[in-house]
């Protein structure tokens, strides 16, 4: 892995010449030994510059280097980290062993990436998930290349003023002092690509972020050749109006594909992380048209090679643009390919609005789609059911791959060291093995509790520093600034709530009864304290009001120093919180939390989750590894809020607080639950498992299908595209003429769900197909059976029994004899093909 670094590092001593190699690869962010090595160079400065190793190396004075090369312990530390890095680069990987013949790249396109606080191009969960995804891809050896935008002003720094109002501070970052490198062409100049945008061309430079074994590439429009408006397109994450938003998404999707071509990266699979990057399909269809491929065939090639992950369970959260706006920004394309304009527009058309919906574009151009938790998959199938024709919710072709978090980024180094004493030596390479984690049973409660208390005390020191800075900046009197030193106690049960302040997350739910909260917090024998952190989008005024309300309550005399609101929630502060609190509180309106990953970070650190059964917790909670916030999920919002509030207080009063304080020196029952949380959740909700799932279930199937589609001069892709056109043109001929459920022919069979014996009868269906060959369809009988209080669809494939005249075919199947047509079961016909990725790839279903 040789990379050319700026000549500014020529001042480094020869003995430390590989430090830039570490500083410019965000591998340092998930190697605690590397982080500690940089901290040892100048610990105070390291904290001041937000743990930015590139800036540290550039700004450290010569006398410090001279002292360090005389420090044998530091040199040994440096050599140890270099050895770890070399071993990491050269060791065999999971992907090499599992898929030794795959050479093509997988492109991962995302609007944001959260690798480390020193590279602030993320706003929250989506970006940090993307960063964790890329880190595990590197660990596993998956040839993944990330594509994103380089925001010169990042998101924003949050300040809380003396009235509790959020103030957004914009900072322009100096790219020459960040862990990124410009990509240069053969002449040593910055590599530039051009993206047509409306009536002009926008130029983009490409920057590289080294992520372990892999690279991410970020696009930068801040170039003198661009207009001032265009230069700002990569200025700020999620800033500006819809014009800026659509332009950013064109640069991300279409520019991302152009960047891959300019970099000569052989890419076969394209993973769209949320709909922001869906315009990649438009650019790739254009490429196929330029190569002489018909439009409908090009769409099939792009569908075969695209994977789409949706993260948004709220319809309003899906980007959609007015049709005239899309017409304007793609005028360069539509003028070149006038005959395909309407076909392109239909790919993203949301007819009811009408708008061009980015999620519709992604669904139409990606054969494999998924939500980010089991529940979110269900919500997404329901949300987009009408998009797929007259089928049941469970059959909508949107699956789920539950999110995870990158273990070595978020697990406290002290816990990693402790776990290594009791788990097998290869545990980090096999972290998804549930059986392996059973070894933690032999870990003494005293050992886990001692480490947890160290992390808790570290969190409290950090929180006090955060609060002191708030008060100092807001011109509080000196005694009020110093008062913060008495805030928070390491001996009190500490609850953390930290995430984006959106109203559906209900950060202030626990404030619904301040009298009851007072009794919990100020109990002299069993006190409770609350830490809050998070940003609200600058345009989200209700979210900002929520911050103000939390601040107001925290300033009340009875809660001062026991409820605190920390400012500028970022990855650094997040680590302190998820590693140091006792309980992680999460109480969104169900089912609006698509997944939620902060609780997963907390769980692997022994912090116990207390959450609404939403997102990942709905599947992760087993009754013994945390607590649930209960309520009637089918009731109106006011009733749910009342139920959830009561559940929070009651569970705290009757279960959580008593368990925590049921202790001598060590709360053994509490620690037992901490262990249970780690053992059941850490091996499942990590990005190694998640990325392996993506690889096995989406990347490799997409790769194989794509290679099959483009082989023999696109023969299979052409057949599939022509077949779909033929089916769509002739489906109106398909009609179920008759269904006969004669009960006289009865026999005994087993129920598909319960295995119980039941009387069955033969049902026949007569179907007219017109020009369509009956073997290109599935004729199915659908009924429902109850199991464990839920009704499950039973789909029985009907077999052809008799071919009649005029393309009429009779089918038969056996079903329980008590079922009656229309009242209890229906018959349906839909097109099928062995070349389809899913059973309902064409939204055509005829039912009777």
JSON list of N, CA, C and O in Angstrom, two decimals, residues 25 37 124 228 307 323 357 404 437 486 509 534 585 692:
[
{"chain": "A", "resi": 25, "resn": "UNK", "atom": "N", "xyz": [-4.60, 7.29, 6.92]},
{"chain": "A", "resi": 25, "resn": "UNK", "atom": "CA", "xyz": [-5.49, 6.14, 6.75]},
{"chain": "A", "resi": 25, "resn": "UNK", "atom": "C", "xyz": [-6.36, 6.07, 8.00]},
{"chain": "A", "resi": 25, "resn": "UNK", "atom": "O", "xyz": [-5.85, 5.92, 9.12]},
{"chain": "A", "resi": 37, "resn": "UNK", "atom": "N", "xyz": [-0.83, 6.29, 20.28]},
{"chain": "A", "resi": 37, "resn": "UNK", "atom": "CA", "xyz": [0.47, 6.72, 19.76]},
{"chain": "A", "resi": 37, "resn": "UNK", "atom": "C", "xyz": [0.43, 8.20, 19.37]},
{"chain": "A", "resi": 37, "resn": "UNK", "atom": "O", "xyz": [1.32, 8.98, 19.74]},
{"chain": "A", "resi": 124, "resn": "UNK", "atom": "N", "xyz": [-25.03, 12.43, 11.24]},
{"chain": "A", "resi": 124, "resn": "UNK", "atom": "CA", "xyz": [-25.57, 11.54, 12.26]},
{"chain": "A", "resi": 124, "resn": "UNK", "atom": "C", "xyz": [-25.56, 10.09, 11.84]},
{"chain": "A", "resi": 124, "resn": "UNK", "atom": "O", "xyz": [-24.62, 9.63, 11.19]},
{"chain": "A", "resi": 228, "resn": "UNK", "atom": "N", "xyz": [-19.79, 30.82, -8.48]},
{"chain": "A", "resi": 228, "resn": "UNK", "atom": "CA", "xyz": [-19.88, 30.84, -7.01]},
{"chain": "A", "resi": 228, "resn": "UNK", "atom": "C", "xyz": [-21.00, 29.93, -6.48]},
{"chain": "A", "resi": 228, "resn": "UNK", "atom": "O", "xyz": [-20.81, 29.28, -5.46]},
{"chain": "A", "resi": 307, "resn": "UNK", "atom": "N", "xyz": [-28.12, -2.34, -5.82]},
{"chain": "A", "resi": 307, "resn": "UNK", "atom": "CA", "xyz": [-28.69, -2.70, -4.52]},
{"chain": "A", "resi": 307, "resn": "UNK", "atom": "C", "xyz": [-29.12, -1.40, -3.85]},
{"chain": "A", "resi": 307, "resn": "UNK", "atom": "O", "xyz": [-28.38, -0.42, -3.86]},
{"chain": "A", "resi": 323, "resn": "UNK", "atom": "N", "xyz": [-41.59, 18.06, -11.15]},
{"chain": "A", "resi": 323, "resn": "UNK", "atom": "CA", "xyz": [-41.19, 17.58, -12.47]},
{"chain": "A", "resi": 323, "resn": "UNK", "atom": "C", "xyz": [-40.51, 18.66, -13.30]},
{"chain": "A", "resi": 323, "resn": "UNK", "atom": "O", "xyz": [-39.51, 18.37, -13.99]},
{"chain": "A", "resi": 357, "resn": "UNK", "atom": "N", "xyz": [-39.71, 11.16, -7.45]},
{"chain": "A", "resi": 357, "resn": "UNK", "atom": "CA", "xyz": [-39.36, 10.65, -6.12]},
{"chain": "A", "resi": 357, "resn": "UNK", "atom": "C", "xyz": [-38.09, 9.81, -6.22]},
{"chain": "A", "resi": 357, "resn": "UNK", "atom": "O", "xyz": [-38.03, 8.84, -6.98]},
{"chain": "A", "resi": 404, "resn": "UNK", "atom": "N", "xyz": [-25.80, -2.68, 11.98]},
{"chain": "A", "resi": 404, "resn": "UNK", "atom": "CA", "xyz": [-24.88, -2.99, 13.07]},
{"chain": "A", "resi": 404, "resn": "UNK", "atom": "C", "xyz": [-23.92, -1.82, 13.25]},
{"chain": "A", "resi": 404, "resn": "UNK", "atom": "O", "xyz": [-24.05, -0.79, 12.60]},
{"chain": "A", "resi": 437, "resn": "UNK", "atom": "N", "xyz": [-18.99, -15.96, 22.55]},
{"chain": "A", "resi": 437, "resn": "UNK", "atom": "CA", "xyz": [-19.24, -14.95, 23.58]},
{"chain": "A", "resi": 437, "resn": "UNK", "atom": "C", "xyz": [-19.71, -15.57, 24.90]},
{"chain": "A", "resi": 437, "resn": "UNK", "atom": "O", "xyz": [-19.75, -14.88, 25.93]},
{"chain": "A", "resi": 486, "resn": "UNK", "atom": "N", "xyz": [-19.16, 20.18, 40.56]},
{"chain": "A", "resi": 486, "resn": "UNK", "atom": "CA", "xyz": [-19.93, 19.34, 41.49]},
{"chain": "A", "resi": 486, "resn": "UNK", "atom": "C", "xyz": [-21.07, 18.59, 40.80]},
{"chain": "A", "resi": 486, "resn": "UNK", "atom": "O", "xyz": [-21.77, 17.81, 41.44]},
{"chain": "A", "resi": 509, "resn": "UNK", "atom": "N", "xyz": [-39.90, 13.11, 26.48]},
{"chain": "A", "resi": 509, "resn": "UNK", "atom": "CA", "xyz": [-41.02, 12.28, 26.96]},
{"chain": "A", "resi": 509, "resn": "UNK", "atom": "C", "xyz": [-40.94, 12.05, 28.46]},
{"chain": "A", "resi": 509, "resn": "UNK", "atom": "O", "xyz": [-41.95, 12.05, 29.16]},
{"chain": "A", "resi": 534, "resn": "UNK", "atom": "N", "xyz": [-27.40, 16.05, 21.44]},
{"chain": "A", "resi": 534, "resn": "UNK", "atom": "CA", "xyz": [-27.92, 15.87, 20.09]},
{"chain": "A", "resi": 534, "resn": "UNK", "atom": "C", "xyz": [-28.11, 17.20, 19.40]},
{"chain": "A", "resi": 534, "resn": "UNK", "atom": "O", "xyz": [-28.22, 18.25, 20.04]},
{"chain": "A", "resi": 585, "resn": "UNK", "atom": "N", "xyz": [-31.41, 5.21, 26.95]},
{"chain": "A", "resi": 585, "resn": "UNK", "atom": "CA", "xyz": [-32.85, 5.44, 26.80]},
{"chain": "A", "resi": 585, "resn": "UNK", "atom": "C", "xyz": [-33.16, 5.80, 25.35]},
{"chain": "A", "resi": 585, "resn": "UNK", "atom": "O", "xyz": [-32.49, 6.63, 24.74]},
{"chain": "A", "resi": 692, "resn": "UNK", "atom": "N", "xyz": [-21.29, -8.88, 5.92]},
{"chain": "A", "resi": 692, "resn": "UNK", "atom": "CA", "xyz": [-21.31, -10.24, 5.38]},
{"chain": "A", "resi": 692, "resn": "UNK", "atom": "C", "xyz": [-22.69, -10.57, 4.82]},
{"chain": "A", "resi": 692, "resn": "UNK", "atom": "O", "xyz": [-22.81, -11.23, 3.77]}
]
